[in-house]
Coordinates of C-alpha atoms in Angstrom, one line a residue:
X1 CA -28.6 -43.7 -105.7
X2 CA -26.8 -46.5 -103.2
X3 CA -23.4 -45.0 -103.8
X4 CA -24.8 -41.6 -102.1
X5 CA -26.5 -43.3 -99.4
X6 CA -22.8 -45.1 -98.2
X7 CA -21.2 -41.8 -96.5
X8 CA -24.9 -40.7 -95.1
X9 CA -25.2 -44.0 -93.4
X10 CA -20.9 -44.1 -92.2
X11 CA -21.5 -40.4 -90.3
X12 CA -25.1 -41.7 -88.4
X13 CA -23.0 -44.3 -86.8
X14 CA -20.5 -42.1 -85.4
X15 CA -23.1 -40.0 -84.2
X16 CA -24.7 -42.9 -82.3
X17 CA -21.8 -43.6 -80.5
X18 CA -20.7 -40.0 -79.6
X19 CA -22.4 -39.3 -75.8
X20 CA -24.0 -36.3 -74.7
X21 CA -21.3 -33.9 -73.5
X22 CA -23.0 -31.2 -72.5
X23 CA -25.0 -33.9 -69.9
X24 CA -22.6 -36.3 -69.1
X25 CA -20.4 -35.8 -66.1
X26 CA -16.9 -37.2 -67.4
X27 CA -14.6 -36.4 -64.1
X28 CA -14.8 -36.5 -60.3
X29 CA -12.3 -35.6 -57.7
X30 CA -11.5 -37.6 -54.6
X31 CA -9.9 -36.9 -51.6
X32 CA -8.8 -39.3 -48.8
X33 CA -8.3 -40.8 -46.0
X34 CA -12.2 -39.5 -45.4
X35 CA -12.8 -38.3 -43.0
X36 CA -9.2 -36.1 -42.9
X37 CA -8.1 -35.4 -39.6
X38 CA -4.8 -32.7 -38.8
X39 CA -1.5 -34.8 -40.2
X40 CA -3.3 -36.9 -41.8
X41 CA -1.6 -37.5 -45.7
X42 CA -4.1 -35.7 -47.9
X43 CA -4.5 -37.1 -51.4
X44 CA -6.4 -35.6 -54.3
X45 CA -7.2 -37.9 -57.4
X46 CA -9.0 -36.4 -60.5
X47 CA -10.8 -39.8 -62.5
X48 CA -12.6 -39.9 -65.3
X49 CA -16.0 -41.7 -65.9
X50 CA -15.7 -45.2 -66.4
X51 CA -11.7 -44.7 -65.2
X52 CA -11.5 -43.3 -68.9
X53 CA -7.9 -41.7 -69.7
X54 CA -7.1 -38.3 -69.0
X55 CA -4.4 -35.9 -70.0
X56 CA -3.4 -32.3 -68.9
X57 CA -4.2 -32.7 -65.5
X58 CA -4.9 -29.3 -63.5
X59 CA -6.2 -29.3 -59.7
X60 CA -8.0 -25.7 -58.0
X61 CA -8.6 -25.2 -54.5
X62 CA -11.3 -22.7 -54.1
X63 CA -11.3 -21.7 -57.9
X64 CA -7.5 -20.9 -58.0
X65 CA -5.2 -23.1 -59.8
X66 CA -3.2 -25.4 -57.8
X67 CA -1.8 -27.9 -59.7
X68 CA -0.5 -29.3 -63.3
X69 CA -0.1 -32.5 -64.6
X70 CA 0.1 -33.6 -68.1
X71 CA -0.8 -37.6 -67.6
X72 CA -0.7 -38.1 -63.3
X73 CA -4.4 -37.8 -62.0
X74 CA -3.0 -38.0 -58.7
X75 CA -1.4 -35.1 -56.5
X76 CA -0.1 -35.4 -52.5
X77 CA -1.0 -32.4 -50.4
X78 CA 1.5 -33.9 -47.7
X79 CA 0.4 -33.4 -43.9
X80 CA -3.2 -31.9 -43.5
X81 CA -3.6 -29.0 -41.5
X82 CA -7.1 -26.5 -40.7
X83 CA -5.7 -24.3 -43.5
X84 CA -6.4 -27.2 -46.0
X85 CA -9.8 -26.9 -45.8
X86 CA -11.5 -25.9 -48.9
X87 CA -13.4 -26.5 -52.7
X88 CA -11.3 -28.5 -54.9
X89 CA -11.9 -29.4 -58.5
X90 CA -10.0 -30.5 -61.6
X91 CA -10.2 -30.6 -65.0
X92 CA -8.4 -32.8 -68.1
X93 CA -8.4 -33.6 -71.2
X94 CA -11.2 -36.4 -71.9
X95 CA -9.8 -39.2 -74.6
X96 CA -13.3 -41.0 -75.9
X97 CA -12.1 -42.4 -79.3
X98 CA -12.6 -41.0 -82.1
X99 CA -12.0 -37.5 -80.2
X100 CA -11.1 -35.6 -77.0
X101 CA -12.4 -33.1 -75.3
X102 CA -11.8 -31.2 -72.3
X103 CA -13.9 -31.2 -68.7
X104 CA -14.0 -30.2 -65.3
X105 CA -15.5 -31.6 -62.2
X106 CA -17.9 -31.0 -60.0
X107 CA -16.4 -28.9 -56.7
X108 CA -15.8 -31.5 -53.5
X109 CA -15.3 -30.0 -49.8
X110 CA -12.3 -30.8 -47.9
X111 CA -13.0 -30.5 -44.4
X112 CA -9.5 -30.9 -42.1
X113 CA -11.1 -31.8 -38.7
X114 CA -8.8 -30.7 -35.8
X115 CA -7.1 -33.6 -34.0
X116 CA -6.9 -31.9 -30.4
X117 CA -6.8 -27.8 -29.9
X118 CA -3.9 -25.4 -29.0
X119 CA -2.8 -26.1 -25.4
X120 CA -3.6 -23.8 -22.5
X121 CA -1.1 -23.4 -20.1
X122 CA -1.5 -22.4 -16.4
X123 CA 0.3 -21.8 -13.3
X124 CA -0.8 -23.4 -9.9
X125 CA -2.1 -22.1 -7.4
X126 CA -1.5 -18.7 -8.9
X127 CA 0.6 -17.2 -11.9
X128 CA 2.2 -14.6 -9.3
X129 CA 3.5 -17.2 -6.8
X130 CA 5.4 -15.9 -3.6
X131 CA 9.3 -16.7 -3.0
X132 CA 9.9 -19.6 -1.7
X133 CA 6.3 -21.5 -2.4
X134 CA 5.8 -24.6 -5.1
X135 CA 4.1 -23.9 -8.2
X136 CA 3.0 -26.6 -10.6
X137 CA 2.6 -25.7 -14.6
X138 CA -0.6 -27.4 -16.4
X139 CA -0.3 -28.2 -20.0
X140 CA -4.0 -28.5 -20.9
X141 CA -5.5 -29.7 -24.0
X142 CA -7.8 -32.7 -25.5
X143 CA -7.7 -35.3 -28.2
X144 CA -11.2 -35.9 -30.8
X145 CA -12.5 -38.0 -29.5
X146 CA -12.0 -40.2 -33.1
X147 CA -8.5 -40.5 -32.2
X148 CA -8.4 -41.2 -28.8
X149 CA -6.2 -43.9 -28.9
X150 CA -3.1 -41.5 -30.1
X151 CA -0.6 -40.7 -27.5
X152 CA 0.1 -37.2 -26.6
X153 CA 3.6 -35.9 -25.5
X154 CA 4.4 -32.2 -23.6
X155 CA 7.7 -30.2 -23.3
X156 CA 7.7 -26.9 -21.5
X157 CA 9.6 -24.2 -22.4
X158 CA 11.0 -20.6 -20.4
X159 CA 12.5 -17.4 -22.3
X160 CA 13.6 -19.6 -25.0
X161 CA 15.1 -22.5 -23.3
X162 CA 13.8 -26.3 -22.9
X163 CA 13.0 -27.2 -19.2
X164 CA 11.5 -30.7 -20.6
X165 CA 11.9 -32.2 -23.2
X166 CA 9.0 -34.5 -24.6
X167 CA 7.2 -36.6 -22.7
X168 CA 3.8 -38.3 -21.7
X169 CA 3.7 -35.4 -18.2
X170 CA 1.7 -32.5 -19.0
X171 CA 2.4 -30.9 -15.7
X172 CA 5.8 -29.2 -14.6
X173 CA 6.4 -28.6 -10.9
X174 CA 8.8 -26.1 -9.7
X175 CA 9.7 -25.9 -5.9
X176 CA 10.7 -23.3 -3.8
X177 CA 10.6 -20.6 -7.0
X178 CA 12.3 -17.8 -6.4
X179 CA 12.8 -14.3 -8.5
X180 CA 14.9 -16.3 -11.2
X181 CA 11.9 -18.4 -11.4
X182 CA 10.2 -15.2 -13.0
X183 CA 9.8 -15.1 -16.7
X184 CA 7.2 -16.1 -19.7
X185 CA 7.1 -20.1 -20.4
X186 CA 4.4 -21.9 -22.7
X187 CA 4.1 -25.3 -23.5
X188 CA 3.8 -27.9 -27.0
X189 CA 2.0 -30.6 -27.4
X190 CA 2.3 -33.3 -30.4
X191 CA 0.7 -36.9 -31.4
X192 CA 3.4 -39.8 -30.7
X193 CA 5.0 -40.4 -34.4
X194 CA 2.5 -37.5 -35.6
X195 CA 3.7 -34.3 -37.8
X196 CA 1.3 -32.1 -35.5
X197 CA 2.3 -29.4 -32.9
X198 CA 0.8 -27.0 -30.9
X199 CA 2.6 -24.0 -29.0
X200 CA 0.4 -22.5 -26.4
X201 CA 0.1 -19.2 -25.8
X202 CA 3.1 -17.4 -23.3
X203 CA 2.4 -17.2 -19.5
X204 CA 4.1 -14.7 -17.7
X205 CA 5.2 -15.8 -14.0
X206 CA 6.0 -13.0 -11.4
X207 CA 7.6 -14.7 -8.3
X208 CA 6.6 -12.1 -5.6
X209 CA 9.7 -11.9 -3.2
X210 CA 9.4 -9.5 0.0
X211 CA 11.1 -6.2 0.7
X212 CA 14.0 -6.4 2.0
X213 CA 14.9 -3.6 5.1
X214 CA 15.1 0.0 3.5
X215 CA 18.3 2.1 3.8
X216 CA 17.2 6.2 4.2
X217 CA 19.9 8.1 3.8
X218 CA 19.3 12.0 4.4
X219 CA 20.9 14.9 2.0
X220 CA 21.4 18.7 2.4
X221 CA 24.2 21.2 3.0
X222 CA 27.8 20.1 4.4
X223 CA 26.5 21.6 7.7
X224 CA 23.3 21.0 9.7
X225 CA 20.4 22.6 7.3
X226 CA 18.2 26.2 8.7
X227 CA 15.1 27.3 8.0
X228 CA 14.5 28.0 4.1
X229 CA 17.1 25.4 3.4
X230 CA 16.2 22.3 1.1
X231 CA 16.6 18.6 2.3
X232 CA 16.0 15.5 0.5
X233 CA 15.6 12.1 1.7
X234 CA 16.7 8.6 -0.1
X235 CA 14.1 5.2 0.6
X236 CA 15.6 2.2 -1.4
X237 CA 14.9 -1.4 -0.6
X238 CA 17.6 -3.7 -2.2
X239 CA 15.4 -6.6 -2.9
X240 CA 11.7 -6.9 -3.1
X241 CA 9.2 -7.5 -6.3
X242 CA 7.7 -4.1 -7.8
X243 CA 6.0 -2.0 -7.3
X244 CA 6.8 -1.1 -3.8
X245 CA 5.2 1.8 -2.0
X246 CA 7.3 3.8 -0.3
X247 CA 6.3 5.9 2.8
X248 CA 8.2 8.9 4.5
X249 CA 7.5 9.7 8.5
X250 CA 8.7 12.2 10.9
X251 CA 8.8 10.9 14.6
X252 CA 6.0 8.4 13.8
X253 CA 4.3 10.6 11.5
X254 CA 4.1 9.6 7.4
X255 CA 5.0 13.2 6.1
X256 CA 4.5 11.9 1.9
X257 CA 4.7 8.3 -0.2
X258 CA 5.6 7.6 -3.6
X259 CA 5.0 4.2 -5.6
X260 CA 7.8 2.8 -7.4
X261 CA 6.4 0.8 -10.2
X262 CA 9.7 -1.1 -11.3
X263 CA 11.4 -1.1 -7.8
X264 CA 14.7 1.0 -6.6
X265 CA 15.2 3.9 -5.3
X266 CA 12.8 7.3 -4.3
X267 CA 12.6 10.6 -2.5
X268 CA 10.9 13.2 -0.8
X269 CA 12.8 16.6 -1.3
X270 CA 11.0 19.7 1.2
X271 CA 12.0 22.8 2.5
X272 CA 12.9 23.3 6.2
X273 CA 10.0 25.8 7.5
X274 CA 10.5 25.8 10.6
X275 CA 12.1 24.0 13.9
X276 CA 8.7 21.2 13.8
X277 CA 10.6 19.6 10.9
X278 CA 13.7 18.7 12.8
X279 CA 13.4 15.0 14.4
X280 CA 13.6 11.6 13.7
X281 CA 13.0 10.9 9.9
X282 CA 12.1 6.9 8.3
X283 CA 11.2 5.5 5.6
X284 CA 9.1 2.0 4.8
X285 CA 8.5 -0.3 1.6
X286 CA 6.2 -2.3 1.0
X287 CA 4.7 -4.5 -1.6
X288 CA 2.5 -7.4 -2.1
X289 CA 4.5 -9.9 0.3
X290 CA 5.6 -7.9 3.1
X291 CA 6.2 -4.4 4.9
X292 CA 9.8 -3.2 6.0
X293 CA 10.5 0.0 8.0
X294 CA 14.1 1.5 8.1
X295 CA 16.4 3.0 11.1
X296 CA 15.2 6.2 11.6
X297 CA 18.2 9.2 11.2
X298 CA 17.8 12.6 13.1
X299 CA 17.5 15.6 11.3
X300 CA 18.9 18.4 13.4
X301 CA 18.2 22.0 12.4
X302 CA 21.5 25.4 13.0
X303 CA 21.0 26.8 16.2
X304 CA 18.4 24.7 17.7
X305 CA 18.3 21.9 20.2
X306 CA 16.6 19.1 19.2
X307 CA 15.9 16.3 21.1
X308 CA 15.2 12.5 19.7
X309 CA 12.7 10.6 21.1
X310 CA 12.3 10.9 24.9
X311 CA 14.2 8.7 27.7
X312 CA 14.6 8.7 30.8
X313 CA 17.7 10.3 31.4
X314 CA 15.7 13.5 29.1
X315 CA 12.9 13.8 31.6
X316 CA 15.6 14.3 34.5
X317 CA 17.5 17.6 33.0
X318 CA 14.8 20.2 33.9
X319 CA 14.5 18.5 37.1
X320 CA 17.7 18.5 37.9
X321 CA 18.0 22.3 39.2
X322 CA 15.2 22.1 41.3
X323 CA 16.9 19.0 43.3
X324 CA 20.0 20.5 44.0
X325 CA 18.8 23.3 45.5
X326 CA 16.2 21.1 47.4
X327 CA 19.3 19.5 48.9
X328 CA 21.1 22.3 50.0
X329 CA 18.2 24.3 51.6
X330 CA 18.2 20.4 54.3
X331 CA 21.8 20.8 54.8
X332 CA 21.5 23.9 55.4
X333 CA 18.9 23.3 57.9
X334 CA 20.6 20.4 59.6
X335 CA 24.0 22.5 59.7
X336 CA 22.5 25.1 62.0
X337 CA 21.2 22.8 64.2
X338 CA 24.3 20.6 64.5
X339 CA 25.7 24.1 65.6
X340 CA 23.0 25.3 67.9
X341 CA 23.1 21.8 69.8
X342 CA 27.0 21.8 70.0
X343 CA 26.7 25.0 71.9
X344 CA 24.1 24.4 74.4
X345 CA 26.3 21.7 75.4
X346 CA 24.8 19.3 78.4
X347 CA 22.7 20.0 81.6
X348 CA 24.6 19.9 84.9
X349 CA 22.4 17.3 86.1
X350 CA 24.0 14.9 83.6
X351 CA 27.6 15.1 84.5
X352 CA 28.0 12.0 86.0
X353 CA 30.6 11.6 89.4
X354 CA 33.9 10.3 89.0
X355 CA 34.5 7.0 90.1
X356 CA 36.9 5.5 92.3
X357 CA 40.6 5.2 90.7
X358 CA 40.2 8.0 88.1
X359 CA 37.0 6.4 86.0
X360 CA 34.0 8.6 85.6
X361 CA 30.8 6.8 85.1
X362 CA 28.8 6.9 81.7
X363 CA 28.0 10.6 80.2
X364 CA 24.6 8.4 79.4
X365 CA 23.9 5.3 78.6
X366 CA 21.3 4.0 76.4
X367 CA 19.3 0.5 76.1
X368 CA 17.4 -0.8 73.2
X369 CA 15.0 -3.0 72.9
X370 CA 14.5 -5.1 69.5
X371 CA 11.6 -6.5 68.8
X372 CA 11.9 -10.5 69.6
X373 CA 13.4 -12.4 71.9
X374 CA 16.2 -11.5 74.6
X375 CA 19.2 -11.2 72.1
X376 CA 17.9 -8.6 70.5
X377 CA 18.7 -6.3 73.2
X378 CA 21.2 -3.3 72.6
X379 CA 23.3 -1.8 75.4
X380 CA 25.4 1.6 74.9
X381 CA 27.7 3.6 76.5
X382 CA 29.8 6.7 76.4
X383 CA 31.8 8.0 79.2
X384 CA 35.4 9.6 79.9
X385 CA 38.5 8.2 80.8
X386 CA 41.4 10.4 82.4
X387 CA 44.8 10.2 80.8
X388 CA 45.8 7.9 84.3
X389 CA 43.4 5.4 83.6
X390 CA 43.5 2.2 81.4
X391 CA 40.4 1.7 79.1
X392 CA 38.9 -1.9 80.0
X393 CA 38.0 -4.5 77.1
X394 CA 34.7 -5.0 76.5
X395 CA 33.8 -9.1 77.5
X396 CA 31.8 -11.1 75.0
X397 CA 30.3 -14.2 76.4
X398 CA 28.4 -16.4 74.3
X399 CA 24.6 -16.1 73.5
X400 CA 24.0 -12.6 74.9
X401 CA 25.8 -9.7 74.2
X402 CA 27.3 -8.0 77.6
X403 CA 29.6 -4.9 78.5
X404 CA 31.7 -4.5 81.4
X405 CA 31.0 -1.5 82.6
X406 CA 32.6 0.9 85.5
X407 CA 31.4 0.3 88.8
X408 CA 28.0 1.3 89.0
X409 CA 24.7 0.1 87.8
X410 CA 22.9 0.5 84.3
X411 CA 19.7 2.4 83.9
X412 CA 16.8 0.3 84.1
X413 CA 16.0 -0.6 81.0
X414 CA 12.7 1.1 79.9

């Protein structure tokens, strides 16, 4: 009976030392650093209970395989980022002498916390800054507070090019921008020695420059255009940010617009209808910044007479008939009685004698009386001299004025 008892006793001691697989949790998986932060160097590590030895390794992130290893219980997952996050779990062969079996581990969350957010940039004071004005870019972002002591740098960037490289400034002024200054920039942003970076999103900048002075320029046949005839006019401002508004007139009156979204040029094409469209024709732009009016051109029409705007010289012509004859009818007038006096001739009374030697006394004489002192006083004479007698000098003396008459007295003066 003791011989059968031998192999009976050898198999309950094996089962005493065989553990309860079925309750026994044999692995765990381990990530660190704990807690993981963006860059941080994520490690995963599969162990066994009681750091028993494993074989045939495999690692699953969200219940999808990830990873096999036939002896390492270790595996890198490099540089952390947010789309790290997840379940893992492994499983390996479990060696517990005198057998192995296989197991898996429970599920461990991996959260990646993020170590500052995408940057924000913006343009100051306005995204849409006008010619000539600064404008200062902001680079805006913030670290966790769990890593505060890390050291940010910023670069900016326009249409593909580096304006600055990396640095510890998370602003970018520009001065006195102009319409090369327009374009879409963003910035990035990464922890000193760090593998993160950030690219914010694109900012468009619009420098708003004024319009510059339009050129109209007028179009129709090689001669001047009739009624029923077409005309078109031209409005383009050279320079100036879009879109411009552009405005037709007709001697001060706006006759039709058009909006030109992306700048250039425009028209206005109408049809002559009758002698009310001829005049002075202009154009103006304007936009956002400033307002520009053009030279006006004169549109005249076949066989009329247009006038451009009034002057002076334009209010005389249908005056001008009306003066002349004005003027003749008074020298007419004064014509007839230059003639009727001529005749009459003068009165007896008023031929004066003739003087001793030849010398007739004045025809008349005439004094006049200035208003002021003595000097002021005027004399005048007119007589006739035979062809026998010598005309006397007139004597100046100084002060007063005197004439040497012929003998005789003057008239008292009156």
């Amino acid at each position: 009976m003791l011989p059968s008892l031998g192999p009976m006793l050898l198999w309950t001691a094996v089962l005493l030392f065989v553990p309860c697989v079925g309750k026994t949790v044999w692995l765990y998986l381990q990530a660190w650093p704990n807690p993981v932060f963006e860059g941080d160097a994520l490690t995963l590590r599969c162990q066994g209970l009681k750091n028993t030895p494993l074989s045939q390794v495999k690692f699953y992130r969200d219940g999808k395989f990830l990873h096999f290893s036939k002896e390492n219980q270790t595996l890198s997952m490099g540089a952390a980022t947010v789309q790290s996050r997840g379940q893992y779990s492994c499983s390996g062969q479990v060696m517990y002498i005198p057998q192995s079996f296989t197991q898996t581990s429970e599920t461990a969350m991996v959260q990646v916390q993020e170590l500052f957010p995408p940057p924000v940039l913006n343009a100051v004071p306005s995204p849409e800054p006008r010619e000539g004005s600064l404008v200062t870019l902001r680079c805006q972002t913030k670290l966790n507070p769990l890593r505060s002591a890390l050291r940010l740098l910023f670069s900016f960037h326009k249409d593909g090019h580096t304006l600055q490289d990396r640095g510890p400034h998370p602003e970018l002024c520009i001065p006195g921008v102009n319409e090369r200054d327009s374009g879409l920039y963003w910035c990035e942003v990464a922890p000193e020695g760090g593998q993160v970076q950030k690219q914010s999103p694109q900012l468009e900048v619009r420098v708003q420059a004024p319009v510059s002075r339009p050129v109209l320029t007028l179009h129709h046949g090689p001669a001047d255009p009739a009624v029923g005839d077409m005309v078109q006019l031209l409005c383009e401002a050279q320079r100036g940010s879009p879109p411009i508004l552009y405005s037709f007139y007709l001697d001060e009156k706006i006759v039709g617009n058009h909006s030109a979204p992306s700048g250039g040029t425009t028209s206005l094409l109408f049809p002559v209808k009758s002698e009310q469209d001829a005049g002075n024709y202009s154009c103006e732009a304007e936009n956002n910044v400033s307002r520009e009016r053009s030279e006006p051109k004169k549109l005249s029409l076949k066989g009329s007479q247009v006038l451009s705007t009034p002057t002076s010289s334009n209010w005389l012509v249908p005056w001008l008939p009306v003066s002349l004859l004005g003027l003749m009818v008074i020298a007419a007038t004064l014509l007839v009685y230059l003639r009727s006096w001529r005749k009459a001739g003068p009165l007896p009374s008023q031929i004066p004698p003739t003087a001793p030697g030849g010398e007739q006394c004045p025809l008349y004489a005439n004094v006049h009386h200035q208003k002021g002192k003595d000097e002021g006083v005027v004399y005048s004479v007119v007589h006739r001299t035979s062809k026998r007698s010598e005309a006397r000098p007139a004597e100046f003396t100084g002060g007063r004025k005197f004439y040497h008459l012929c003998r005789g007295e003057m008239p008292a003066a009156q």
